[in-house]
Structure formats: structure tokens, C-alpha cells
Amino acid sequence: MGSSRLILHFCLILPLFVGNLSLGADPYFQASCVNTAGNYTANSTYQANLNTIFSQLTSHPDFNNGFYNLSAGQNSNHVNAVALCRGDRNQDECNTCLNETVSELRQRCPLYKEVVGWSEFCTLRYANRDLFGELETSPGSCLLNTQDVTDADRFNQALDNLLTSLSRLATAGGPRRKYAADNSTVGVFQTVYAMVQCSPDLSEEECGDCLSVAKDGIGGCCLGKIGCRILRPSCFLRYESVPFYQTPLPLPSPPPSPPPPPQSSTEGNGNQTTFMIINVVALVVGTLVLLVTSICIFQRTRNTRQHLLATDDDEVIRNDSLQFDFATVGAATNNFSDANKLGQGGFGAVYKGVLPNGQEWSEKQLLPKWGNRGGPDKLCMEILETGGQL
Ligand SMILES: *[C@@H]1O[C@H](CO)[C@@H](O)[C@H](O)[C@H]1NC(C)=O
Ligand SMILES: *[C@@H]1O[C@H](CO)[C@@H](O)[C@H](O)[C@H]1NC(C)=O
Ligand SMILES: *[C@@H]1O[C@H](CO)[C@@H](O)[C@H](O)[C@H]1NC(C)=O
Ligand SMILES: *[C@@H]1O[C@H](CO)[C@@H](O)[C@H](O)[C@H]1NC(C)=O
Ligand SMILES: *[C@@H]1O[C@H](CO)[C@@H](O)[C@H](O)[C@H]1NC(C)=O
């Protein structure tokens, strides 16, 4: 156990990117603190202006279809901010998301003049330069579900077609909302669900360019994976193997423009949500055993892959909530003590562990023959009973 460079091998059970609306802070929150714009000093005018923008964002602003363009201050202390909520979210959800995002960014990027933050339901950017109407595809981030699809060729083809048609819909969405989501079947039993959205201040062409950059990002990040989010300042895309979006609110019809396309009723939004979560829970429970077994078996036949959450830019983001070093695992299981042993399975002993934040999981300590690189130190961890939270 002297080696400090252990690679933990994960068996992911939860549909990682399916949002649970009631859980508070987003465990997959991503932030990019932009170094090149420099820092402001504590208690400076710049900070005061930024705080003005923050309080405008979090004090129940007009909904404006979930898009905000704010600024404060003059000259070198001028701060611009652009915020965009996901197209299927209502005003309350949007406000909550912006509020949480502001808190996260205050903590993660203190003093940075320029920052981009991505929550599940909203994106917030601020800088000491113009942001409104600017197409920006960098910095970026990518989150992936590390589970492989079973029929990659067919899946990728279906996904590609779906994203192409969604991009077309979103770009044509007009100046108030550029959003589209839909599903597509993959063979008989599988469905892929996808969503794309651009900042509505982009032109149709810019939106198409942004989504095309995002789509190209799949290759370098999550090709062949069952779920992925590609995050860019001006647009994002996401796909999953389970439903994760709702019917968008109809846009209020403005006097001169054509009427919005017919929407199915949005009454019973809460029921829909409940239904989605129940659906997901049922799916998870139903496929739990199958997943663990098949992933573990599948994975052991191939070389260890790093489960890095990578960007197309020069940064690589490791999702801390999914990775634990050996010391953490040892401490959590009381050094794999017998008292923490839950049982002996086909792949090895199962231990109960308590993570530093109090959540319990169990893990399997695998037999030495399991992997060809990590030897007896290789672990296959299962996250159980986390209530949807990691
Ligand atoms: C800005 O401040 C952060 C700490 O908040 C620091 O890590 C970073 O190096 C600073 N960047 C510059 C350009 O001074
Ligand atoms: C900024 O203000 C806070 C409270 O208003 C104070 O605690 C802190 O020391 C100040 N920082 C600087 C660098 O002046
Ligand atoms: C957005 O904010 C910028 C900077 O304050 C401003 O110049 C622009 O007119 C705003 N656009 C809209 C549509 O409000
Ligand atoms: C925003 O979050 C703060 C805590 O960070 C909370 O006190 C406040 O009530 C929230 N405001 C809204 C509008 O949700
Ligand atoms: C897929 O989307 C269509 C609408 O485009 C919807 O009618 C159908 O129920 C969805 N299928 C699944 C399995 O979610």
C-alpha cells in the first residue's frame, strides 16, 4: 500500500447526470476561472459592481425566458454578465439555479474578473468586457458518464442524426430562445435523449457554429459513452440514455412575430417530474444488478481507462465527487476491517464505507487476478443508496 498513485476503478450505477430537482447544489457544477483577464482586489469597486450584478440576479428578476444581460459600473470597473437558464425550466427553477450558481462562483473563483459557471439548469458568465452577442466556445468543459454504450455504431449514428436535427431546430428558435430537445430510438430497446441550447443573443449562424463545435467535442470526450454534457460559454449539448428534460414553457407570444409552435400542455409539471424520477428509480433498480455485473466483467477485459472529465481546451477536470484516493477508501472502511465487511461476493469482499461527507457506500475489494495493471490494489467501487447524490 506504499504506492500513492493508485487508480480506482469505478463501477457506476447511478444515472449520473439525471438531475434531481430537490437536491440543492449541483454535484456536477463546473467553473472556469479565467486567468488571462486578471484579478480584482478585495473590496474594490469592481467587486462592488459584481455584487450589484449578483444581487440583481438573485432577487427574482423578470423571467425574460431565462436570459439575462446585466452590467454595472464604468470604465475599468465595468462588469458585464450574461446568464441563461435551461429552456425547459420555469422561473422558480431558474432563480434557484442562478442563486446557487452565484454562491458557487463566489467560492470557487474569488477575485477573478472573468468567470464561467455551468450548473445543470443554468450558465452564468461575467467579465470586464462585452459578452452580449459574442460567440464564445472556450473555455469549455465536458462531463461524461463512464459507462459504455452496448452498440456503439448504432448509438452514435442515432445520436448524430438527433443532434443534427436538434441543432437545426435550436438555431431557428429566434431571438428569445434557442433550445431543442428530443429522443431517438436506437434499435429496439434503447432510446437516446438529447438537448441543445444556445445563448439567444447569438445569430442563427453563430448558434449553429457553437453547437457544431460542441458536437465535435464529443469525439474527444465521451464518444461511445451513454451520457455526456458538453459545456461551452455560448452553448451546450447533453445526451443521456434516460429522459432528463421536460416540455419547455411556451414562449409568450409577442405582437409582431409568428405564434410559437403548438406545445403539449404543461399542466402537471410536478407530476411529470415525479413520474420522471420514479421512472428513473425503477430503471436504476431494475438494471442495478445487471449493470454492476456487466460493467465489472466488461471492464476487466480491457485496460484501465482513466475516468477523467476532460475539456477540449488545455484543462482537464477531474470530478472529485467520483474519485477517491486509496487513503480515503481505507479510512472510510476502517482499513477494510472485518467489522465493515458486508459479505463475500463473486468479485471479492464487500465492505461498508462512510465517506467524509457522511454518505455510506459499499465497495468491493477485488481479487488480484481481476485487473492486469493495478493488481490487488485495484478496487471496483459501487455507490449504493446515496439517494441520488454523490
Ligand atoms: C487570482 O486569484 C487567485 C486566488 O483567488 C489566484 O490563485 C490566481 O493566481 C490569481 N490570478 C492572477 C492572474 O493574479
Ligand atoms: C474587505 O472587507 C472585509 C469586511 O468588510 C474585511 O474583513 C477584509 O479584511 C477586507 N479586505 C481587504 C483586503 O481590505
Ligand atoms: C446588453 O448589455 C450590454 C452592456 O450593458 C448593452 O450594451 C446591450 O444593449 C444590452 N442588450 C440588451 C438587448 O439589453
Ligand atoms: C439564495 O441563496 C441564499 C443562500 O445562499 C438564500 O439565503 C436566499 O434565500 C436565496 N434566495 C433565493 C431568491 O432563492
Ligand atoms: C420521444 O419523443 C416523442 C416526441 O418527440 C414522445 O412522444 C415520446 O413519448 C418520447 N419517447 C420516449 C420513450 O420518451
Coordinates of C-alpha atoms and ligand atoms in Angstrom, one line a residue:
M1 CA 0.0 0.0 0.0
G2 CA 3.0 2.2 -0.2
S3 CA 2.2 3.4 -3.7
S4 CA 0.5 6.7 -3.7
R5 CA -0.6 6.5 -7.3
L6 CA -3.4 4.1 -7.2
I7 CA -6.1 4.1 -9.8
L8 CA -9.5 3.4 -8.6
H9 CA -11.7 1.7 -11.0
F10 CA -15.3 2.6 -10.8
C11 CA -18.5 0.8 -11.5
L12 CA -21.0 3.5 -11.9
I13 CA -24.5 2.5 -11.0
L14 CA -26.4 5.8 -10.8
P15 CA -27.5 7.5 -13.9
L16 CA -25.1 10.2 -13.1
F17 CA -26.5 13.1 -15.0
V18 CA -30.1 12.8 -14.3
G19 CA -31.0 15.8 -12.2
N20 CA -33.0 15.5 -9.1
L21 CA -34.8 18.7 -8.7
S22 CA -35.0 18.8 -4.9
L23 CA -31.4 18.1 -4.0
G24 CA -30.0 21.6 -3.8
A25 CA -26.5 22.3 -5.0
D26 CA -25.5 20.6 -8.2
P27 CA -22.8 18.0 -7.6
Y28 CA -21.6 18.3 -11.2
F29 CA -21.2 22.1 -11.1
Q30 CA -18.4 23.2 -13.3
A31 CA -16.5 26.5 -13.1
S32 CA -13.8 28.1 -15.2
C33 CA -11.9 30.9 -13.6
V34 CA -10.3 32.7 -16.5
N35 CA -6.7 33.7 -15.6
T36 CA -6.0 35.9 -18.6
A37 CA -8.5 38.6 -17.5
G38 CA -6.6 39.1 -14.3
N39 CA -7.9 39.6 -10.7
Y40 CA -9.6 42.4 -8.9
T41 CA -8.6 43.3 -5.4
A42 CA -10.7 42.6 -2.4
N43 CA -13.3 45.2 -1.5
S44 CA -12.6 47.1 -4.8
T45 CA -15.1 49.0 -6.9
Y46 CA -15.0 46.0 -9.3
Q47 CA -16.1 43.7 -6.6
A48 CA -18.9 46.1 -5.6
N49 CA -20.1 46.2 -9.2
L50 CA -20.0 42.5 -9.3
N51 CA -22.0 42.2 -6.1
T52 CA -24.6 44.6 -7.6
I53 CA -25.0 42.2 -10.5
F54 CA -25.2 39.2 -8.2
S55 CA -27.9 40.8 -6.2
Q56 CA -29.9 41.7 -9.3
L57 CA -29.6 38.1 -10.5
T58 CA -30.7 36.6 -7.2
S59 CA -33.5 39.0 -6.4
H60 CA -36.2 37.4 -8.5
P61 CA -35.6 39.2 -11.8
D62 CA -38.0 39.3 -14.7
F63 CA -38.0 35.9 -16.3
N64 CA -37.3 37.0 -19.8
N65 CA -37.4 33.4 -20.9
G66 CA -34.5 32.6 -18.7
F67 CA -32.0 35.0 -20.3
Y68 CA -30.3 37.9 -18.5
N69 CA -27.9 40.6 -19.8
L70 CA -26.7 42.7 -16.9
S71 CA -23.9 45.3 -16.3
A72 CA -22.7 47.6 -13.7
G73 CA -20.0 50.3 -13.2
Q74 CA -17.9 52.4 -15.5
N75 CA -14.6 52.2 -17.4
S76 CA -12.1 49.8 -15.9
N77 CA -14.6 48.8 -13.3
H78 CA -17.3 47.9 -15.7
V79 CA -18.7 44.4 -15.2
N80 CA -20.8 42.6 -17.8
A81 CA -22.8 39.4 -17.0
V82 CA -24.9 37.1 -19.1
A83 CA -27.0 34.3 -17.6
L84 CA -29.0 31.7 -19.4
C85 CA -31.4 29.1 -17.8
R86 CA -32.1 25.8 -19.5
G87 CA -35.0 26.0 -21.9
D88 CA -37.3 23.6 -20.1
R89 CA -37.0 25.3 -16.7
N90 CA -39.6 27.7 -15.2
Q91 CA -38.9 31.0 -13.4
D92 CA -38.6 29.5 -9.9
E93 CA -36.2 26.8 -11.0
C94 CA -34.2 29.4 -13.0
N95 CA -34.0 31.7 -9.9
T96 CA -32.9 28.9 -7.7
C97 CA -30.2 27.9 -10.1
L98 CA -28.9 31.4 -10.5
N99 CA -28.8 31.8 -6.8
E100 CA -26.8 28.6 -6.3
T101 CA -24.5 29.4 -9.1
V102 CA -23.7 32.8 -7.7
S103 CA -22.8 31.1 -4.4
E104 CA -20.6 28.5 -6.1
L105 CA -18.7 31.0 -8.2
R106 CA -18.1 33.3 -5.2
Q107 CA -16.4 30.3 -3.5
R108 CA -14.6 28.8 -6.5
C109 CA -13.3 31.8 -8.3
P110 CA -12.9 34.5 -5.8
L111 CA -11.2 37.7 -7.1
Y112 CA -11.3 36.6 -10.8
K113 CA -12.5 39.3 -13.1
E114 CA -13.8 36.7 -15.7
V115 CA -15.6 33.5 -14.8
V116 CA -17.9 31.0 -16.5
G117 CA -20.0 28.7 -14.3
W118 CA -22.2 25.8 -15.5
S119 CA -24.9 24.4 -13.3
E120 CA -27.3 21.7 -14.5
F121 CA -30.1 24.3 -15.1
C122 CA -28.2 27.5 -15.9
T123 CA -25.0 29.1 -17.1
L124 CA -23.6 32.3 -15.7
R125 CA -20.7 34.3 -17.1
Y126 CA -19.2 37.6 -16.1
A127 CA -16.2 39.6 -17.3
N128 CA -14.8 43.1 -17.6
R129 CA -15.5 43.1 -21.4
D130 CA -18.5 42.7 -23.7
L131 CA -20.2 39.3 -23.5
F132 CA -23.6 40.1 -25.0
G133 CA -23.8 38.8 -28.6
E134 CA -20.3 37.4 -28.6
L135 CA -19.9 33.8 -29.8
E136 CA -17.6 32.0 -27.4
T137 CA -16.8 28.4 -27.5
S138 CA -13.9 28.5 -25.0
P139 CA -13.3 27.8 -22.2
G140 CA -15.2 24.6 -22.2
S141 CA -15.9 21.6 -20.1
C142 CA -17.2 18.1 -20.6
L143 CA -18.9 15.7 -18.1
L144 CA -19.4 12.1 -19.0
N145 CA -21.0 9.0 -17.8
T146 CA -18.1 6.5 -17.9
Q147 CA -20.4 3.6 -18.9
D148 CA -20.0 2.4 -22.5
V149 CA -22.9 2.0 -24.8
T150 CA -23.6 -1.5 -25.9
D151 CA -24.0 -1.0 -29.7
A152 CA -21.7 1.9 -30.4
D153 CA -22.1 2.2 -34.1
R154 CA -25.9 2.3 -34.0
F155 CA -25.9 4.5 -30.9
N156 CA -23.5 7.1 -32.5
Q157 CA -25.5 7.1 -35.7
A158 CA -28.7 7.8 -33.9
L159 CA -27.1 10.4 -31.7
D160 CA -25.5 12.1 -34.6
N161 CA -28.8 12.4 -36.5
L162 CA -30.7 13.5 -33.4
L163 CA -28.1 16.2 -32.6
T164 CA -28.1 17.5 -36.2
S165 CA -31.9 17.9 -36.2
L166 CA -31.9 19.5 -32.8
S167 CA -29.2 21.9 -33.8
R168 CA -31.4 22.9 -36.8
L169 CA -34.4 23.5 -34.5
A170 CA -32.4 25.4 -31.9
T171 CA -30.7 27.7 -34.3
A172 CA -34.1 28.6 -35.9
G173 CA -35.5 29.3 -32.5
G174 CA -35.4 33.1 -32.8
P175 CA -34.0 35.9 -30.5
R176 CA -35.8 34.8 -27.4
R177 CA -34.9 31.1 -27.0
K178 CA -32.6 28.8 -28.9
Y179 CA -33.4 25.4 -27.4
A180 CA -34.4 22.0 -28.6
A181 CA -34.7 18.5 -27.0
D182 CA -36.0 15.2 -28.3
N183 CA -35.3 11.5 -28.3
S184 CA -34.5 8.9 -30.8
T185 CA -34.6 5.1 -30.7
V186 CA -31.5 3.0 -31.0
G187 CA -32.5 -0.4 -32.2
V188 CA -35.5 -1.9 -30.4
F189 CA -34.8 -1.5 -26.8
Q190 CA -32.7 1.7 -26.4
T191 CA -33.6 5.3 -26.6
V192 CA -31.2 8.3 -26.6
Y193 CA -32.4 11.6 -25.2
A194 CA -30.6 14.8 -26.2
M195 CA -30.8 18.6 -25.7
V196 CA -29.1 21.5 -27.2
Q197 CA -29.2 25.2 -26.4
C198 CA -27.5 28.4 -27.5
S199 CA -27.4 31.8 -25.8
P200 CA -30.3 33.5 -27.6
D201 CA -28.2 36.6 -28.3
L202 CA -26.3 34.7 -30.9
S203 CA -27.3 34.9 -34.5
E204 CA -28.7 31.8 -36.2
E205 CA -25.4 31.1 -37.8
E206 CA -23.3 31.6 -34.7
C207 CA -25.6 29.3 -32.8
G208 CA -25.0 26.6 -35.5
D209 CA -21.3 27.2 -35.3
C210 CA -21.3 26.9 -31.5
L211 CA -23.3 23.7 -31.5
S212 CA -21.1 22.3 -34.2
V213 CA -18.0 22.9 -32.0
A214 CA -19.8 21.3 -29.1
K215 CA -20.8 18.3 -31.2
D216 CA -17.2 17.9 -32.3
G217 CA -16.2 17.8 -28.7
I218 CA -18.0 14.5 -28.2
G219 CA -15.1 12.7 -30.0
G220 CA -12.5 14.0 -27.6
C221 CA -14.5 13.4 -24.5
C222 CA -17.4 10.9 -24.5
L223 CA -17.7 9.0 -27.7
G224 CA -19.3 5.7 -27.1
K225 CA -20.5 6.7 -23.6
I226 CA -24.1 6.5 -22.5
G227 CA -24.3 10.1 -21.3
C228 CA -22.5 13.3 -21.8
R229 CA -22.6 17.1 -21.3
I230 CA -20.5 19.4 -23.4
L231 CA -20.4 22.8 -21.9
R232 CA -19.4 26.0 -23.7
P233 CA -19.9 29.6 -22.7
S234 CA -22.3 30.3 -25.6
C235 CA -24.0 26.9 -25.9
F236 CA -24.2 23.4 -24.6
L237 CA -25.4 20.0 -25.5
R238 CA -26.3 17.0 -23.5
Y239 CA -27.4 13.4 -24.2
E240 CA -28.4 10.6 -21.9
S241 CA -29.9 7.1 -22.1
V242 CA -32.7 8.1 -19.8
P243 CA -35.1 11.1 -20.0
F244 CA -33.9 14.2 -18.3
Y245 CA -35.8 17.1 -19.8
Q246 CA -39.3 18.5 -19.6
T247 CA -41.7 20.1 -22.0
P248 CA -40.4 23.7 -22.3
L249 CA -42.7 26.5 -21.3
P250 CA -44.4 28.1 -24.3
L251 CA -42.9 31.4 -25.2
P252 CA -45.3 34.3 -24.5
S253 CA -46.4 35.4 -28.0
P254 CA -45.1 38.9 -28.8
P255 CA -47.3 41.1 -31.0
P256 CA -45.4 41.0 -34.3
S257 CA -43.7 37.6 -34.6
P258 CA -45.4 34.4 -35.7
P259 CA -47.1 32.3 -33.0
P260 CA -45.0 29.8 -31.1
P261 CA -45.3 26.2 -32.3
P262 CA -48.0 24.2 -30.5
Q263 CA -46.9 22.8 -27.2
S264 CA -48.4 20.0 -25.4
S265 CA -49.9 21.1 -22.1
T266 CA -47.5 21.9 -19.3
E267 CA -50.1 21.4 -16.5
G268 CA -49.0 18.8 -14.1
N269 CA -45.4 19.7 -14.4
G270 CA -44.8 18.5 -10.9
N271 CA -46.4 15.2 -11.8
Q272 CA -44.2 14.9 -14.8
T273 CA -41.2 15.4 -12.6
T274 CA -42.3 12.8 -10.1
F275 CA -43.1 10.5 -12.9
M276 CA -39.6 11.0 -14.4
I277 CA -37.9 10.4 -11.1
I278 CA -39.9 7.3 -10.4
N279 CA -39.2 6.1 -13.9
V280 CA -35.5 6.6 -13.4
V281 CA -35.5 5.0 -10.0
A282 CA -37.4 2.0 -11.4
L283 CA -34.9 1.8 -14.2
V284 CA -31.9 2.0 -11.9
V285 CA -33.2 -0.6 -9.5
G286 CA -34.2 -2.8 -12.4
T287 CA -30.9 -2.7 -14.1
L288 CA -28.7 -2.4 -11.0
V289 CA -27.6 -6.0 -10.8
L290 CA -27.2 -6.3 -14.5
L291 CA -25.1 -3.2 -14.6
V292 CA -22.7 -4.0 -11.9
T293 CA -22.1 -7.4 -13.2
S294 CA -21.8 -6.5 -16.8
I295 CA -19.7 -3.4 -16.3
C296 CA -17.3 -5.2 -14.0
I297 CA -16.9 -8.1 -16.3
F298 CA -16.7 -5.9 -19.3
Q299 CA -14.1 -3.6 -17.7
R300 CA -11.8 -6.3 -16.5
T301 CA -11.3 -7.4 -20.1
R302 CA -9.8 -4.1 -21.1
N303 CA -7.1 -1.9 -19.9
T304 CA -7.8 0.6 -17.2
R305 CA -9.2 3.8 -18.6
Q306 CA -8.8 7.0 -16.8
H307 CA -12.1 8.4 -16.0
L308 CA -11.1 12.0 -16.5
L309 CA -13.6 14.6 -17.2
A310 CA -11.8 16.4 -19.9
T311 CA -12.3 19.6 -21.8
D312 CA -11.2 20.3 -25.4
D313 CA -9.1 23.1 -24.0
D314 CA -6.0 22.8 -22.1
E315 CA -7.6 21.9 -18.8
V316 CA -8.7 18.6 -17.6
I317 CA -11.2 18.5 -14.9
R318 CA -11.4 15.6 -12.6
N319 CA -14.8 15.2 -11.0
D320 CA -13.8 15.0 -7.4
S321 CA -17.1 13.6 -6.3
L322 CA -16.4 10.4 -8.2
Q323 CA -12.8 9.8 -7.3
F324 CA -11.3 8.8 -4.0
D325 CA -7.8 8.0 -3.3
F326 CA -6.8 4.9 -1.5
A327 CA -6.3 6.6 1.8
T328 CA -9.8 7.9 1.7
V329 CA -11.2 4.5 0.9
G330 CA -9.1 2.9 3.6
A331 CA -10.2 5.4 6.2
A332 CA -13.8 5.1 5.1
T333 CA -13.8 1.4 5.6
N334 CA -11.7 1.4 8.7
N335 CA -8.8 -0.1 6.7
F336 CA -11.0 -2.8 5.3
S337 CA -11.8 -4.1 8.8
D338 CA -13.9 -7.2 9.3
A339 CA -16.4 -5.1 11.2
N340 CA -17.0 -3.2 8.0
K341 CA -17.2 -6.3 5.9
L342 CA -20.7 -6.8 4.5
G343 CA -20.1 -10.1 2.7
Q344 CA -18.1 -12.0 0.1
G345 CA -19.2 -11.8 -3.5
G346 CA -18.1 -13.3 -6.7
F347 CA -15.6 -10.5 -7.4
G348 CA -14.3 -10.1 -3.8
A349 CA -15.2 -8.9 -0.4
V350 CA -17.7 -6.2 0.0
Y351 CA -17.1 -3.5 2.6
K352 CA -19.3 -0.8 4.0
G353 CA -17.7 2.6 4.0
V354 CA -18.5 6.1 5.2
L355 CA -17.3 9.0 3.1
P356 CA -16.1 12.1 4.7
N357 CA -19.4 13.9 4.0
G358 CA -21.3 11.2 5.8
Q359 CA -22.7 9.2 2.9
E360 CA -22.4 5.5 3.1
W361 CA -21.4 3.3 0.3
S362 CA -20.0 -0.2 0.0
E363 CA -17.2 -1.2 -2.1
K364 CA -15.7 -4.4 -3.4
Q365 CA -12.1 -5.2 -2.9
L366 CA -11.3 -7.2 -6.0
L367 CA -9.4 -10.3 -6.3
P368 CA -5.8 -9.9 -7.6
K369 CA -6.5 -11.6 -10.9
W370 CA -9.2 -9.1 -11.6
G371 CA -7.1 -6.4 -13.3
N372 CA -3.8 -6.6 -15.1
R373 CA -2.4 -3.3 -14.0
G374 CA -3.5 -2.4 -10.5
G375 CA -3.0 -5.8 -9.1
P376 CA -4.6 -6.5 -5.7
D377 CA -4.9 -2.8 -5.1
K378 CA -7.5 -2.3 -7.7
L379 CA -10.9 -1.5 -6.4
C380 CA -14.2 -1.6 -8.0
M381 CA -16.4 0.7 -6.1
E382 CA -20.1 0.8 -6.1
I383 CA -22.1 3.7 -4.9
L384 CA -25.2 2.5 -3.2
E385 CA -28.1 4.1 -1.5
T386 CA -26.8 7.6 -2.0
G387 CA -30.3 8.8 -2.6
G388 CA -29.3 10.2 -6.0
Q389 CA -26.5 12.3 -4.5
L390 CA -22.8 11.6 -4.8
Ligands
LIG1 C1 -6.2 35.4 -8.9 O1 -6.5 35.0 -7.6 C2 -6.5 33.6 -7.4 C3 -6.9 33.3 -6.0 O2 -8.3 33.7 -5.9 C4 -5.1 33.1 -7.7 O3 -5.0 31.7 -7.5 C5 -4.6 33.4 -9.1 O4 -3.3 33.1 -9.3 C6 -4.8 34.9 -9.3 N1 -4.5 35.2 -10.7 C7 -3.8 36.3 -11.1 C8 -3.7 36.5 -12.6 O5 -3.3 37.0 -10.3
LIG2 C1 -12.6 43.6 2.9 O1 -13.7 43.8 3.8 C2 -13.9 42.9 4.7 C3 -15.2 43.2 5.5 O2 -15.8 44.3 5.0 C4 -12.7 42.7 5.7 O3 -12.9 41.7 6.6 C5 -11.5 42.4 4.9 O4 -10.3 42.5 5.7 C6 -11.3 43.4 3.7 N1 -10.2 43.0 2.9 C7 -9.3 43.9 2.4 C8 -8.2 43.3 1.6 O5 -9.3 45.1 2.7
LIG3 C1 -26.8 44.0 -23.0 O1 -25.8 44.7 -22.2 C2 -24.9 45.5 -22.9 C3 -23.9 46.0 -22.0 O2 -24.6 46.8 -21.0 C4 -25.7 46.6 -23.6 O3 -24.8 47.4 -24.4 C5 -26.7 46.0 -24.5 O4 -27.5 47.0 -25.1 C6 -27.6 45.0 -23.7 N1 -28.5 44.4 -24.7 C7 -29.8 44.2 -24.4 C8 -30.6 43.6 -25.5 O5 -30.3 44.6 -23.4
LIG4 C1 -30.3 32.5 -2.3 O1 -29.5 31.7 -1.5 C2 -29.3 32.2 -0.2 C3 -28.3 31.3 0.4 O2 -27.1 31.1 -0.4 C4 -30.6 32.2 0.5 O3 -30.4 32.7 1.8 C5 -31.6 33.0 -0.3 O4 -32.9 33.0 0.3 C6 -31.7 32.5 -1.7 N1 -32.5 33.4 -2.5 C7 -33.4 33.0 -3.4 C8 -34.2 34.0 -4.1 O5 -33.6 31.8 -3.6
LIG5 C1 -39.8 10.5 -27.6 O1 -40.3 11.8 -28.0 C2 -41.6 11.9 -28.5 C3 -41.8 13.3 -29.0 O2 -40.9 13.6 -30.0 C4 -42.6 11.4 -27.5 O3 -43.9 11.4 -28.0 C5 -42.2 10.1 -27.0 O4 -43.0 9.7 -25.9 C6 -40.7 10.0 -26.5 N1 -40.4 8.7 -26.2 C7 -39.8 8.3 -25.0 C8 -39.5 6.9 -24.9 O5 -39.6 9.1 -24.2

